[in-house]
PDB file of N, CA and C in Angstrom:
ATOM      1  N   SER A 197       6.038 -13.486   2.284  1.00 78.00           N
ATOM      2  CA  SER A 197       7.433 -13.812   2.516  1.00 78.00           C
ATOM      3  C   SER A 197       7.989 -12.955   3.639  1.00 78.00           C
ATOM      4  N   THR A 198       9.152 -13.294   4.072  1.00 91.00           N
ATOM      5  CA  THR A 198       9.801 -12.561   5.159  1.00 91.00           C
ATOM      6  C   THR A 198      10.137 -11.138   4.730  1.00 91.00           C
ATOM      7  N   ALA A 199      10.543 -10.988   3.474  1.00 93.00           N
ATOM      8  CA  ALA A 199      10.874  -9.648   2.978  1.00 93.00           C
ATOM      9  C   ALA A 199       9.641  -8.756   2.989  1.00 93.00           C
ATOM     10  N   ASN A 200       8.510  -9.288   2.552  1.00 92.00           N
ATOM     11  CA  ASN A 200       7.279  -8.498   2.561  1.00 92.00           C
ATOM     12  C   ASN A 200       6.856  -8.149   3.982  1.00 92.00           C
ATOM     13  N   ALA A 201       7.034  -9.078   4.917  1.00 94.00           N
ATOM     14  CA  ALA A 201       6.690  -8.802   6.314  1.00 94.00           C
ATOM     15  C   ALA A 201       7.536  -7.649   6.853  1.00 94.00           C
ATOM     16  N   CYS A 202       8.803  -7.631   6.506  1.00 97.00           N
ATOM     17  CA  CYS A 202       9.688  -6.537   6.939  1.00 97.00           C
ATOM     18  C   CYS A 202       9.276  -5.222   6.284  1.00 97.00           C
ATOM     19  N   LEU A 203       8.959  -5.283   4.991  1.00 97.00           N
ATOM     20  CA  LEU A 203       8.521  -4.076   4.292  1.00 97.00           C
ATOM     21  C   LEU A 203       7.232  -3.523   4.891  1.00 97.00           C
ATOM     22  N   LEU A 204       6.323  -4.406   5.265  1.00 96.00           N
ATOM     23  CA  LEU A 204       5.069  -3.959   5.876  1.00 96.00           C
ATOM     24  C   LEU A 204       5.311  -3.265   7.211  1.00 96.00           C
ATOM     25  N   GLN A 205       6.280  -3.745   7.971  1.00 97.00           N
ATOM     26  CA  GLN A 205       6.629  -3.081   9.231  1.00 97.00           C
ATOM     27  C   GLN A 205       7.207  -1.691   8.966  1.00 97.00           C
ATOM     28  N   VAL A 206       8.052  -1.592   7.950  1.00 98.00           N
ATOM     29  CA  VAL A 206       8.620  -0.290   7.585  1.00 98.00           C
ATOM     30  C   VAL A 206       7.509   0.660   7.144  1.00 98.00           C
ATOM     31  N   ALA A 207       6.567   0.150   6.357  1.00 97.00           N
ATOM     32  CA  ALA A 207       5.450   0.983   5.893  1.00 97.00           C
ATOM     33  C   ALA A 207       4.602   1.450   7.069  1.00 97.00           C
ATOM     34  N   LEU A 208       4.327   0.557   7.995  1.00 97.00           N
ATOM     35  CA  LEU A 208       3.534   0.916   9.173  1.00 97.00           C
ATOM     36  C   LEU A 208       4.214   2.013   9.979  1.00 97.00           C
ATOM     37  N   HIS A 209       5.499   1.846  10.234  1.00 98.00           N
ATOM     38  CA  HIS A 209       6.230   2.854  11.005  1.00 98.00           C
ATOM     39  C   HIS A 209       6.357   4.164  10.227  1.00 98.00           C
ATOM     40  N   SER A 210       6.519   4.070   8.921  1.00 97.00           N
ATOM     41  CA  SER A 210       6.582   5.291   8.103  1.00 97.00           C
ATOM     42  C   SER A 210       5.276   6.062   8.207  1.00 97.00           C
ATOM     43  N   ALA A 211       4.165   5.348   8.136  1.00 96.00           N
ATOM     44  CA  ALA A 211       2.855   6.008   8.234  1.00 96.00           C
ATOM     45  C   ALA A 211       2.666   6.626   9.621  1.00 96.00           C
ATOM     46  N   GLN A 212       3.105   5.926  10.647  1.00 96.00           N
ATOM     47  CA  GLN A 212       2.985   6.460  12.003  1.00 96.00           C
ATOM     48  C   GLN A 212       3.831   7.720  12.188  1.00 96.00           C
ATOM     49  N   LEU A 213       4.915   7.806  11.436  1.00 97.00           N
ATOM     50  CA  LEU A 213       5.772   8.995  11.499  1.00 97.00           C
ATOM     51  C   LEU A 213       5.354  10.058  10.484  1.00 97.00           C
ATOM     52  N   GLU A 214       4.169   9.845   9.881  1.00 95.00           N
ATOM     53  CA  GLU A 214       3.580  10.763   8.901  1.00 95.00           C
ATOM     54  C   GLU A 214       4.419  10.893   7.638  1.00 95.00           C
ATOM     55  N   ARG A 215       5.134   9.846   7.291  1.00 96.00           N
ATOM     56  CA  ARG A 215       5.870   9.780   6.022  1.00 96.00           C
ATOM     57  C   ARG A 215       4.997   8.970   5.056  1.00 96.00           C
ATOM     58  N   TYR A 216       3.872   9.572   4.703  1.00 95.00           N
ATOM     59  CA  TYR A 216       2.835   8.857   3.961  1.00 95.00           C
ATOM     60  C   TYR A 216       3.261   8.464   2.551  1.00 95.00           C
ATOM     61  N   GLU A 217       4.047   9.294   1.908  1.00 94.00           N
ATOM     62  CA  GLU A 217       4.474   8.977   0.542  1.00 94.00           C
ATOM     63  C   GLU A 217       5.343   7.718   0.526  1.00 94.00           C
ATOM     64  N   ALA A 218       6.263   7.630   1.472  1.00 96.00           N
ATOM     65  CA  ALA A 218       7.121   6.443   1.558  1.00 96.00           C
ATOM     66  C   ALA A 218       6.292   5.202   1.890  1.00 96.00           C
ATOM     67  N   ALA A 219       5.351   5.355   2.812  1.00 97.00           N
ATOM     68  CA  ALA A 219       4.494   4.226   3.188  1.00 97.00           C
ATOM     69  C   ALA A 219       3.653   3.767   2.005  1.00 97.00           C
ATOM     70  N   ALA A 220       3.107   4.707   1.247  1.00 95.00           N
ATOM     71  CA  ALA A 220       2.273   4.355   0.089  1.00 95.00           C
ATOM     72  C   ALA A 220       3.078   3.584  -0.948  1.00 95.00           C
ATOM     73  N   LYS A 221       4.308   4.004  -1.179  1.00 95.00           N
ATOM     74  CA  LYS A 221       5.160   3.293  -2.151  1.00 95.00           C
ATOM     75  C   LYS A 221       5.413   1.860  -1.712  1.00 95.00           C
ATOM     76  N   ILE A 222       5.663   1.683  -0.428  1.00 97.00           N
ATOM     77  CA  ILE A 222       5.927   0.340   0.074  1.00 97.00           C
ATOM     78  C   ILE A 222       4.671  -0.520  -0.022  1.00 97.00           C
ATOM     79  N   TYR A 223       3.531   0.035   0.377  1.00 96.00           N
ATOM     80  CA  TYR A 223       2.285  -0.732   0.273  1.00 96.00           C
ATOM     81  C   TYR A 223       1.972  -1.085  -1.182  1.00 96.00           C
ATOM     82  N   ASP A 224       2.246  -0.164  -2.099  1.00 92.00           N
ATOM     83  CA  ASP A 224       2.059  -0.460  -3.528  1.00 92.00           C
ATOM     84  C   ASP A 224       2.957  -1.616  -3.968  1.00 92.00           C
ATOM     85  N   GLN A 225       4.193  -1.583  -3.521  1.00 94.00           N
ATOM     86  CA  GLN A 225       5.164  -2.622  -3.881  1.00 94.00           C
ATOM     87  C   GLN A 225       4.714  -3.990  -3.358  1.00 94.00           C
ATOM     88  N   VAL A 226       4.287  -4.030  -2.102  1.00 95.00           N
ATOM     89  CA  VAL A 226       3.860  -5.298  -1.513  1.00 95.00           C
ATOM     90  C   VAL A 226       2.570  -5.786  -2.167  1.00 95.00           C
ATOM     91  N   ALA A 227       1.661  -4.865  -2.465  1.00 91.00           N
ATOM     92  CA  ALA A 227       0.405  -5.248  -3.129  1.00 91.00           C
ATOM     93  C   ALA A 227       0.689  -5.870  -4.494  1.00 91.00           C
ATOM     94  N   ALA A 228       1.609  -5.274  -5.228  1.00 89.00           N
ATOM     95  CA  ALA A 228       1.946  -5.817  -6.546  1.00 89.00           C
ATOM     96  C   ALA A 228       2.572  -7.200  -6.429  1.00 89.00           C
ATOM     97  N   SER A 229       3.390  -7.401  -5.418  1.00 90.00           N
ATOM     98  CA  SER A 229       4.025  -8.711  -5.264  1.00 90.00           C
ATOM     99  C   SER A 229       3.022  -9.769  -4.812  1.00 90.00           C
ATOM    100  N   CYS A 230       1.937  -9.347  -4.183  1.00 88.00           N
ATOM    101  CA  CYS A 230       0.907 -10.301  -3.750  1.00 88.00           C
ATOM    102  C   CYS A 230       0.179 -10.931  -4.931  1.00 88.00           C
ATOM    103  N   LEU A 231       0.124 -10.235  -6.030  1.00 85.00           N
ATOM    104  CA  LEU A 231      -0.601 -10.750  -7.183  1.00 85.00           C
ATOM    105  C   LEU A 231       0.131 -11.898  -7.859  1.00 85.00           C
ATOM    106  N   ASP A 232       1.403 -12.080  -7.550  1.00 83.00           N
ATOM    107  CA  ASP A 232       2.190 -13.134  -8.163  1.00 83.00           C
ATOM    108  C   ASP A 232       1.933 -14.506  -7.543  1.00 83.00           C
ATOM    109  N   ASN A 233       1.301 -14.532  -6.386  1.00 84.00           N
ATOM    110  CA  ASN A 233       1.125 -15.778  -5.645  1.00 84.00           C
ATOM    111  C   ASN A 233      -0.343 -15.942  -5.259  1.00 84.00           C
ATOM    112  N   ARG A 234      -0.910 -17.117  -5.502  1.00 85.00           N
ATOM    113  CA  ARG A 234      -2.319 -17.356  -5.179  1.00 85.00           C
ATOM    114  C   ARG A 234      -2.593 -17.219  -3.682  1.00 85.00           C
ATOM    115  N   LEU A 235      -1.668 -17.644  -2.848  1.00 85.00           N
ATOM    116  CA  LEU A 235      -1.889 -17.603  -1.406  1.00 85.00           C
ATOM    117  C   LEU A 235      -1.892 -16.175  -0.863  1.00 85.00           C
ATOM    118  N   THR A 236      -1.083 -15.329  -1.437  1.00 83.00           N
ATOM    119  CA  THR A 236      -1.003 -13.948  -0.947  1.00 83.00           C
ATOM    120  C   THR A 236      -1.933 -13.003  -1.700  1.00 83.00           C
ATOM    121  N   SER A 237      -2.563 -13.472  -2.764  1.00 84.00           N
ATOM    122  CA  SER A 237      -3.424 -12.585  -3.552  1.00 84.00           C
ATOM    123  C   SER A 237      -4.627 -12.094  -2.745  1.00 84.00           C
ATOM    124  N   PHE A 238      -4.991 -12.821  -1.681  1.00 86.00           N
ATOM    125  CA  PHE A 238      -6.109 -12.397  -0.845  1.00 86.00           C
ATOM    126  C   PHE A 238      -5.765 -11.165  -0.015  1.00 86.00           C
ATOM    127  N   SER A 239      -4.490 -10.903   0.189  1.00 90.00           N
ATOM    128  CA  SER A 239      -4.053  -9.738   0.961  1.00 90.00           C
ATOM    129  C   SER A 239      -3.944  -8.480   0.102  1.00 90.00           C
ATOM    130  N   PHE A 240      -4.089  -8.640  -1.200  1.00 89.00           N
ATOM    131  CA  PHE A 240      -3.910  -7.515  -2.117  1.00 89.00           C
ATOM    132  C   PHE A 240      -4.816  -6.347  -1.761  1.00 89.00           C
ATOM    133  N   ARG A 241      -6.088  -6.616  -1.515  1.00 89.00           N
ATOM    134  CA  ARG A 241      -7.037  -5.534  -1.215  1.00 89.00           C
ATOM    135  C   ARG A 241      -6.616  -4.714  -0.006  1.00 89.00           C
ATOM    136  N   ASP A 242      -6.161  -5.398   1.032  1.00 92.00           N
ATOM    137  CA  ASP A 242      -5.757  -4.717   2.255  1.00 92.00           C
ATOM    138  C   ASP A 242      -4.600  -3.764   1.996  1.00 92.00           C
ATOM    139  N   TYR A 243      -3.592  -4.235   1.279  1.00 94.00           N
ATOM    140  CA  TYR A 243      -2.423  -3.399   1.026  1.00 94.00           C
ATOM    141  C   TYR A 243      -2.745  -2.274   0.049  1.00 94.00           C
ATOM    142  N   ALA A 244      -3.585  -2.548  -0.926  1.00 91.00           N
ATOM    143  CA  ALA A 244      -4.008  -1.497  -1.860  1.00 91.00           C
ATOM    144  C   ALA A 244      -4.798  -0.424  -1.120  1.00 91.00           C
ATOM    145  N   PHE A 245      -5.658  -0.845  -0.199  1.00 91.00           N
ATOM    146  CA  PHE A 245      -6.439   0.097   0.602  1.00 91.00           C
ATOM    147  C   PHE A 245      -5.527   0.958   1.473  1.00 91.00           C
ATOM    148  N   ARG A 246      -4.530   0.334   2.095  1.00 94.00           N
ATOM    149  CA  ARG A 246      -3.601   1.081   2.942  1.00 94.00           C
ATOM    150  C   ARG A 246      -2.803   2.091   2.119  1.00 94.00           C
ATOM    151  N   ALA A 247      -2.392   1.699   0.922  1.00 93.00           N
ATOM    152  CA  ALA A 247      -1.665   2.630   0.058  1.00 93.00           C
ATOM    153  C   ALA A 247      -2.537   3.824  -0.300  1.00 93.00           C
ATOM    154  N   THR A 248      -3.797   3.554  -0.625  1.00 91.00           N
ATOM    155  CA  THR A 248      -4.716   4.638  -0.972  1.00 91.00           C
ATOM    156  C   THR A 248      -4.937   5.559   0.225  1.00 91.00           C
ATOM    157  N   LEU A 249      -5.080   4.993   1.414  1.00 92.00           N
ATOM    158  CA  LEU A 249      -5.233   5.818   2.616  1.00 92.00           C
ATOM    159  C   LEU A 249      -4.014   6.716   2.841  1.00 92.00           C
ATOM    160  N   CYS A 250      -2.840   6.176   2.592  1.00 93.00           N
ATOM    161  CA  CYS A 250      -1.627   6.985   2.749  1.00 93.00           C
ATOM    162  C   CYS A 250      -1.622   8.156   1.764  1.00 93.00           C
ATOM    163  N   HIS A 251      -2.065   7.909   0.537  1.00 91.00           N
ATOM    164  CA  HIS A 251      -2.162   8.997  -0.438  1.00 91.00           C
ATOM    165  C   HIS A 251      -3.143  10.063   0.050  1.00 91.00           C
ATOM    166  N   LEU A 252      -4.265   9.625   0.609  1.00 91.00           N
ATOM    167  CA  LEU A 252      -5.262  10.577   1.104  1.00 91.00           C
ATOM    168  C   LEU A 252      -4.749  11.342   2.319  1.00 91.00           C
ATOM    169  N   CYS A 253      -4.033  10.673   3.201  1.00 92.00           N
ATOM    170  CA  CYS A 253      -3.458  11.354   4.371  1.00 92.00           C
ATOM    171  C   CYS A 253      -2.433  12.398   3.945  1.00 92.00           C
ATOM    172  N   ASN A 254      -1.806  12.139   2.827  1.00 88.00           N
ATOM    173  CA  ASN A 254      -0.822  13.066   2.282  1.00 88.00           C
ATOM    174  C   ASN A 254      -1.504  14.193   1.503  1.00 88.00           C
ATOM    175  N   GLN A 255      -2.838  14.165   1.485  1.00 89.00           N
ATOM    176  CA  GLN A 255      -3.673  15.139   0.772  1.00 89.00           C
ATOM    177  C   GLN A 255      -3.332  15.187  -0.709  1.00 89.00           C
ATOM    178  N   ASP A 256      -3.030  14.019  -1.263  1.00 85.00           N
ATOM    179  CA  ASP A 256      -2.701  13.890  -2.676  1.00 85.00           C
ATOM    180  C   ASP A 256      -3.836  13.132  -3.365  1.00 85.00           C
ATOM    181  N   LEU A 257      -4.868  13.862  -3.724  1.00 89.00           N
ATOM    182  CA  LEU A 257      -6.052  13.247  -4.311  1.00 89.00           C
ATOM    183  C   LEU A 257      -5.771  12.669  -5.693  1.00 89.00           C
ATOM    184  N   VAL A 258      -4.864  13.281  -6.432  1.00 90.00           N
ATOM    185  CA  VAL A 258      -4.532  12.783  -7.768  1.00 90.00           C
ATOM    186  C   VAL A 258      -3.875  11.410  -7.672  1.00 90.00           C
ATOM    187  N   SER A 259      -2.920  11.264  -6.778  1.00 86.00           N
ATOM    188  CA  SER A 259      -2.256   9.967  -6.601  1.00 86.00           C
ATOM    189  C   SER A 259      -3.224   8.919  -6.056  1.00 86.00           C
ATOM    190  N   ALA A 260      -4.123   9.338  -5.172  1.00 86.00           N
ATOM    191  CA  ALA A 260      -5.117   8.400  -4.643  1.00 86.00           C
ATOM    192  C   ALA A 260      -6.013   7.891  -5.756  1.00 86.00           C
ATOM    193  N   ARG A 261      -6.452   8.782  -6.645  1.00 88.00           N
ATOM    194  CA  ARG A 261      -7.301   8.376  -7.764  1.00 88.00           C
ATOM    195  C   ARG A 261      -6.536   7.461  -8.719  1.00 88.00           C
ATOM    196  N   LYS A 262      -5.280   7.794  -8.997  1.00 86.00           N
ATOM    197  CA  LYS A 262      -4.465   6.945  -9.874  1.00 86.00           C
ATOM    198  C   LYS A 262      -4.277   5.559  -9.271  1.00 86.00           C
ATOM    199  N   ALA A 263      -4.064   5.510  -7.966  1.00 82.00           N
ATOM    200  CA  ALA A 263      -3.893   4.216  -7.304  1.00 82.00           C
ATOM    201  C   ALA A 263      -5.182   3.400  -7.397  1.00 82.00           C
ATOM    202  N   LEU A 264      -6.313   4.033  -7.170  1.00 82.00           N
ATOM    203  CA  LEU A 264      -7.585   3.323  -7.270  1.00 82.00           C
ATOM    204  C   LEU A 264      -7.819   2.807  -8.687  1.00 82.00           C
ATOM    205  N   ASP A 265      -7.505   3.613  -9.667  1.00 85.00           N
ATOM    206  CA  ASP A 265      -7.667   3.182 -11.056  1.00 85.00           C
ATOM    207  C   ASP A 265      -6.733   2.027 -11.391  1.00 85.00           C
ATOM    208  N   ARG A 266      -5.534   2.072 -10.855  1.00 82.00           N
ATOM    209  CA  ARG A 266      -4.554   1.017 -11.118  1.00 82.00           C
ATOM    210  C   ARG A 266      -4.972  -0.292 -10.474  1.00 82.00           C
ATOM    211  N   TYR A 267      -5.645  -0.227  -9.311  1.00 78.00           N
ATOM    212  CA  TYR A 267      -6.022  -1.428  -8.587  1.00 78.00           C
ATOM    213  C   TYR A 267      -7.265  -2.104  -9.168  1.00 78.00           C
ATOM    214  N   GLN A 268      -8.018  -1.398  -9.983  1.00 77.00           N
ATOM    215  CA  GLN A 268      -9.249  -2.000 -10.509  1.00 77.00           C
ATOM    216  C   GLN A 268      -9.035  -2.782 -11.745  1.00 77.00           C
TER     217      GLN A 268
END
């Protein structure tokens, strides 16, 4: 949706500005919303991966592990 596209842009810019926690939250939000629709469910892995990378860039291994467990 258009809202998700805007959120993804915000997440991308947040990550580029090294605001990894904010970016991870947005990617988590978009990933969760992708599961509600068959057409967008294929993008879930990409957004979940980006959220996990943001957690790792933030050197938050606990949150990265929790995110991985939540996505499986």
